[in-house]
XYZ file of C-alpha atoms in Angstrom:
247
model
C 8.982 20.734 19.258
C 6.761 18.995 16.650
C 8.656 20.718 13.889
C 12.077 19.861 15.526
C 11.284 16.373 15.860
C 10.015 15.967 12.252
C 13.129 17.271 10.847
C 15.014 14.887 12.852
C 13.061 11.813 11.669
C 12.954 13.224 7.912
C 16.931 13.260 8.212
C 16.923 9.656 9.338
C 14.606 8.802 6.623
C 16.875 10.288 4.225
C 19.800 8.556 5.530
C 17.668 5.159 5.289
C 16.886 5.895 1.691
C 20.407 6.334 0.582
C 21.637 3.043 2.496
C 18.803 1.046 1.107
C 19.283 2.693 -2.576
C 22.644 1.007 -2.333
C 21.212 -2.376 -0.934
C 18.567 -2.573 -3.364
C 20.692 -1.562 -6.256
C 23.208 -4.436 -5.455
C 20.418 -7.038 -5.048
C 18.904 -5.874 -8.443
C 22.009 -6.212 -10.476
C 22.959 -9.572 -8.983
C 19.517 -11.091 -9.182
C 18.392 -9.568 -12.500
C 19.379 -12.558 -14.767
C 17.042 -14.766 -12.594
C 14.635 -12.785 -10.606
C 12.026 -11.889 -13.271
C 9.475 -10.105 -10.825
C 12.337 -8.752 -8.721
C 10.954 -10.636 -5.660
C 14.514 -10.326 -3.981
C 14.878 -6.178 -4.109
C 11.339 -6.443 -2.896
C 12.211 -8.417 0.225
C 14.994 -5.960 1.022
C 12.509 -3.121 0.770
C 10.863 -4.299 3.658
C 13.665 -3.560 5.785
C 13.371 0.185 4.930
C 9.740 0.027 5.906
C 10.656 -1.528 9.361
C 13.237 1.230 10.040
C 10.762 4.125 8.926
C 7.924 2.869 11.222
C 10.454 1.932 14.047
C 12.191 5.294 14.558
C 9.202 6.785 16.622
C 8.654 4.899 19.922
C 5.312 6.926 19.972
C 3.954 4.706 17.115
C 2.582 1.330 17.340
C 0.753 -1.031 14.847
C -2.037 -3.587 15.287
C -2.392 -6.063 12.603
C -5.502 -8.549 12.419
C -6.832 -10.838 10.036
C -3.541 -12.365 8.401
C -5.327 -15.801 8.040
C -7.743 -14.404 5.821
C -5.142 -14.286 3.162
C -3.982 -17.394 1.092
C -0.556 -16.888 0.109
C 0.098 -17.909 -3.462
C -3.337 -17.628 -4.579
C -3.938 -15.142 -7.372
C -4.925 -11.863 -5.432
C -5.490 -8.214 -5.617
C -5.320 -6.115 -2.302
C -7.517 -2.765 -2.345
C -6.994 -0.363 0.466
C -8.299 2.853 1.576
C -5.299 5.255 1.157
C -4.729 7.631 3.842
C -0.973 8.944 4.152
C 2.434 8.727 2.982
C 2.961 6.173 5.400
C 0.578 3.741 3.957
C 3.236 1.890 2.048
C 5.824 1.239 4.718
C 2.974 0.398 7.112
C 1.537 -2.283 4.756
C 5.289 -3.548 4.246
C 5.087 -4.793 7.757
C 2.859 -7.441 6.626
C 4.573 -11.000 6.180
C 4.592 -10.925 2.370
C 5.597 -8.724 -0.263
C 3.251 -7.263 -3.056
C 3.616 -5.610 -6.524
C 2.272 -1.801 -5.868
C 0.747 0.468 -8.250
C 1.697 4.296 -7.716
C 1.671 7.247 -9.417
C 4.254 7.558 -11.972
C 5.815 10.776 -10.453
C 6.963 8.886 -7.580
C 9.355 7.112 -9.690
C 11.307 10.546 -10.355
C 11.876 11.152 -6.469
C 15.569 10.522 -5.923
C 16.394 7.365 -4.038
C 13.040 6.494 -2.967
C 11.524 6.801 -6.496
C 14.560 4.507 -7.929
C 14.346 2.044 -5.231
C 10.657 1.897 -6.091
C 11.353 1.102 -9.765
C 14.100 -1.404 -9.146
C 11.698 -3.429 -6.825
C 9.342 -4.005 -9.738
C 6.375 -1.554 -8.719
C 4.284 -0.331 -11.306
C 3.942 3.458 -12.076
C 0.572 4.928 -13.595
C -0.399 8.275 -14.744
C -3.811 8.307 -13.379
C -5.075 11.367 -15.666
C -4.114 8.850 -18.780
C -6.887 6.916 -20.373
C -4.154 4.149 -20.856
C -3.737 3.785 -17.151
C -6.238 0.708 -17.060
C -4.381 -0.983 -19.631
C -1.106 -0.652 -17.832
C -2.795 -2.691 -15.091
C -2.325 -5.556 -17.222
C 1.351 -5.481 -16.521
C 0.339 -7.028 -12.983
C -1.323 -10.240 -14.554
C 1.886 -12.380 -14.812
C 3.248 -11.459 -11.392
C -0.379 -12.046 -9.698
C -0.563 -15.566 -11.620
C 2.985 -16.546 -10.142
C 1.592 -16.032 -6.639
C 2.747 -12.287 -5.933
C -0.288 -10.316 -4.976
C -1.107 -6.749 -6.135
C -1.762 -3.809 -3.953
C -3.795 -1.025 -5.513
C -5.591 2.191 -3.788
C -8.750 2.203 -5.542
C -9.044 6.043 -4.602
C -6.474 6.942 -6.913
C -5.105 9.502 -4.074
C -4.789 10.182 -0.448
C -7.725 11.272 1.831
C -7.487 14.559 3.248
C -8.962 14.020 6.659
C -9.363 10.183 6.684
C -12.830 10.099 4.788
C -13.362 7.389 2.145
C -13.506 8.579 -1.346
C -15.157 7.061 -4.305
C -13.531 3.963 -5.680
C -12.247 3.805 -9.594
C -12.935 0.507 -11.448
C -9.526 -0.522 -12.517
C -8.668 -3.187 -9.780
C -12.102 -4.593 -9.990
C -12.187 -4.826 -13.959
C -8.790 -6.660 -13.608
C -10.064 -9.297 -10.941
C -13.449 -9.945 -13.051
C -11.344 -10.485 -16.315
C -8.810 -12.856 -14.823
C -10.778 -14.302 -11.870
C -8.313 -12.758 -9.352
C -9.577 -12.705 -5.766
C -10.048 -9.226 -4.064
C -8.609 -8.838 -0.725
C -9.932 -5.917 1.094
C -7.450 -4.021 3.443
C -8.283 -1.448 5.955
C -5.797 1.190 7.067
C -6.302 3.460 9.911
C -3.978 5.994 11.649
C -2.024 7.197 8.767
C -3.928 10.551 8.277
C -3.389 11.397 11.755
C 0.236 10.632 12.007
C 0.968 12.435 8.797
C -1.727 13.938 7.024
C -1.840 14.639 3.226
C 0.060 17.693 2.013
C 2.045 17.874 5.101
C 5.604 17.065 6.000
C 5.140 17.388 9.840
C 4.449 14.072 11.945
C 2.239 13.570 15.117
C 4.552 11.251 17.544
C 1.919 9.429 19.445
C -0.314 7.213 17.111
C -1.632 3.873 16.973
C -1.868 2.404 13.412
C -4.452 -0.514 12.602
C -4.263 -2.878 9.723
C -7.145 -5.060 9.337
C -7.234 -7.751 6.427
C -10.867 -8.732 5.555
C -12.230 -11.944 4.245
C -11.583 -12.440 0.143
C -14.159 -11.664 -2.473
C -14.715 -13.667 -5.247
C -15.523 -11.418 -8.228
C -17.507 -13.904 -10.276
C -20.232 -13.655 -7.571
C -21.224 -10.223 -8.937
C -22.706 -9.380 -12.164
C -20.942 -6.358 -13.000
C -17.789 -4.320 -11.845
C -19.762 -1.909 -10.373
C -21.546 -4.213 -8.048
C -18.154 -5.596 -7.117
C -16.471 -2.268 -6.587
C -19.557 -1.056 -4.423
C -19.616 -4.081 -2.194
C -15.784 -4.045 -1.431
C -16.125 -0.127 -0.757
C -18.843 -1.047 1.817
C -16.830 -3.586 3.400
C -14.112 -1.137 3.899
C -16.180 1.629 5.149
C -17.801 -0.632 7.423
C -14.714 -1.612 9.299
C -13.138 1.762 9.032
C -16.207 3.024 11.120
C -16.057 0.105 13.567
C -12.389 1.031 14.156
C -13.058 4.475 14.804
C -15.979 3.674 17.012
C -13.867 1.475 18.922
C -11.374 4.078 19.412
C -13.681 6.829 20.802
C -15.406 4.268 23.406
C -12.087 3.443 24.615
C -11.175 7.158 25.086
C -14.581 8.042 26.244
């Protein structure tokens, strides 16, 4: 049953990818002369995320901490990375962001092309120049479009929090951008890394934590470790609450 249901949902998602590819392409072409940061195509992509997350009535989403983010203020969101579902899940937030994704994603038919047209940044994490490419985020962030970076660099295998890389924190300190920790929970259970099969009953959690001023820390490493501890603490709190609720 799980296999059959997963096939049906993936077929539905595939149709959505094609339809939104057409919509995003039209928006991209028509807005290209005046939409430097591709805001309009990116907003349309929110519709795809909504369709992806609403397909299964057994999924629900809990969002808290919206007021912790000040729209328009130069900000880099950093989040733990659990699943392929993290991107559509986070697109449910009431603002759009510039994402940093692995470059190979851009070569996937329809989905990757959509990602490119909406102005997201692809990097090769094995390349030493990947940190320098993050500088392409500076202008959009300064224009009020927050960035979204997974400092772990890859999805977790079982929900554990991996070591954070320095890129997002180096950029934040260099340009005095606020760091906004974001906690995601549930994706690794609904769709584990390396698997295409879905679990059909899952509650997802999005928690926006209080912003962090990078200038309050003497080094990039201190900033990185502080933010990781904040995310780890909230992640454990969510899991503890879930254990108690099911006990």
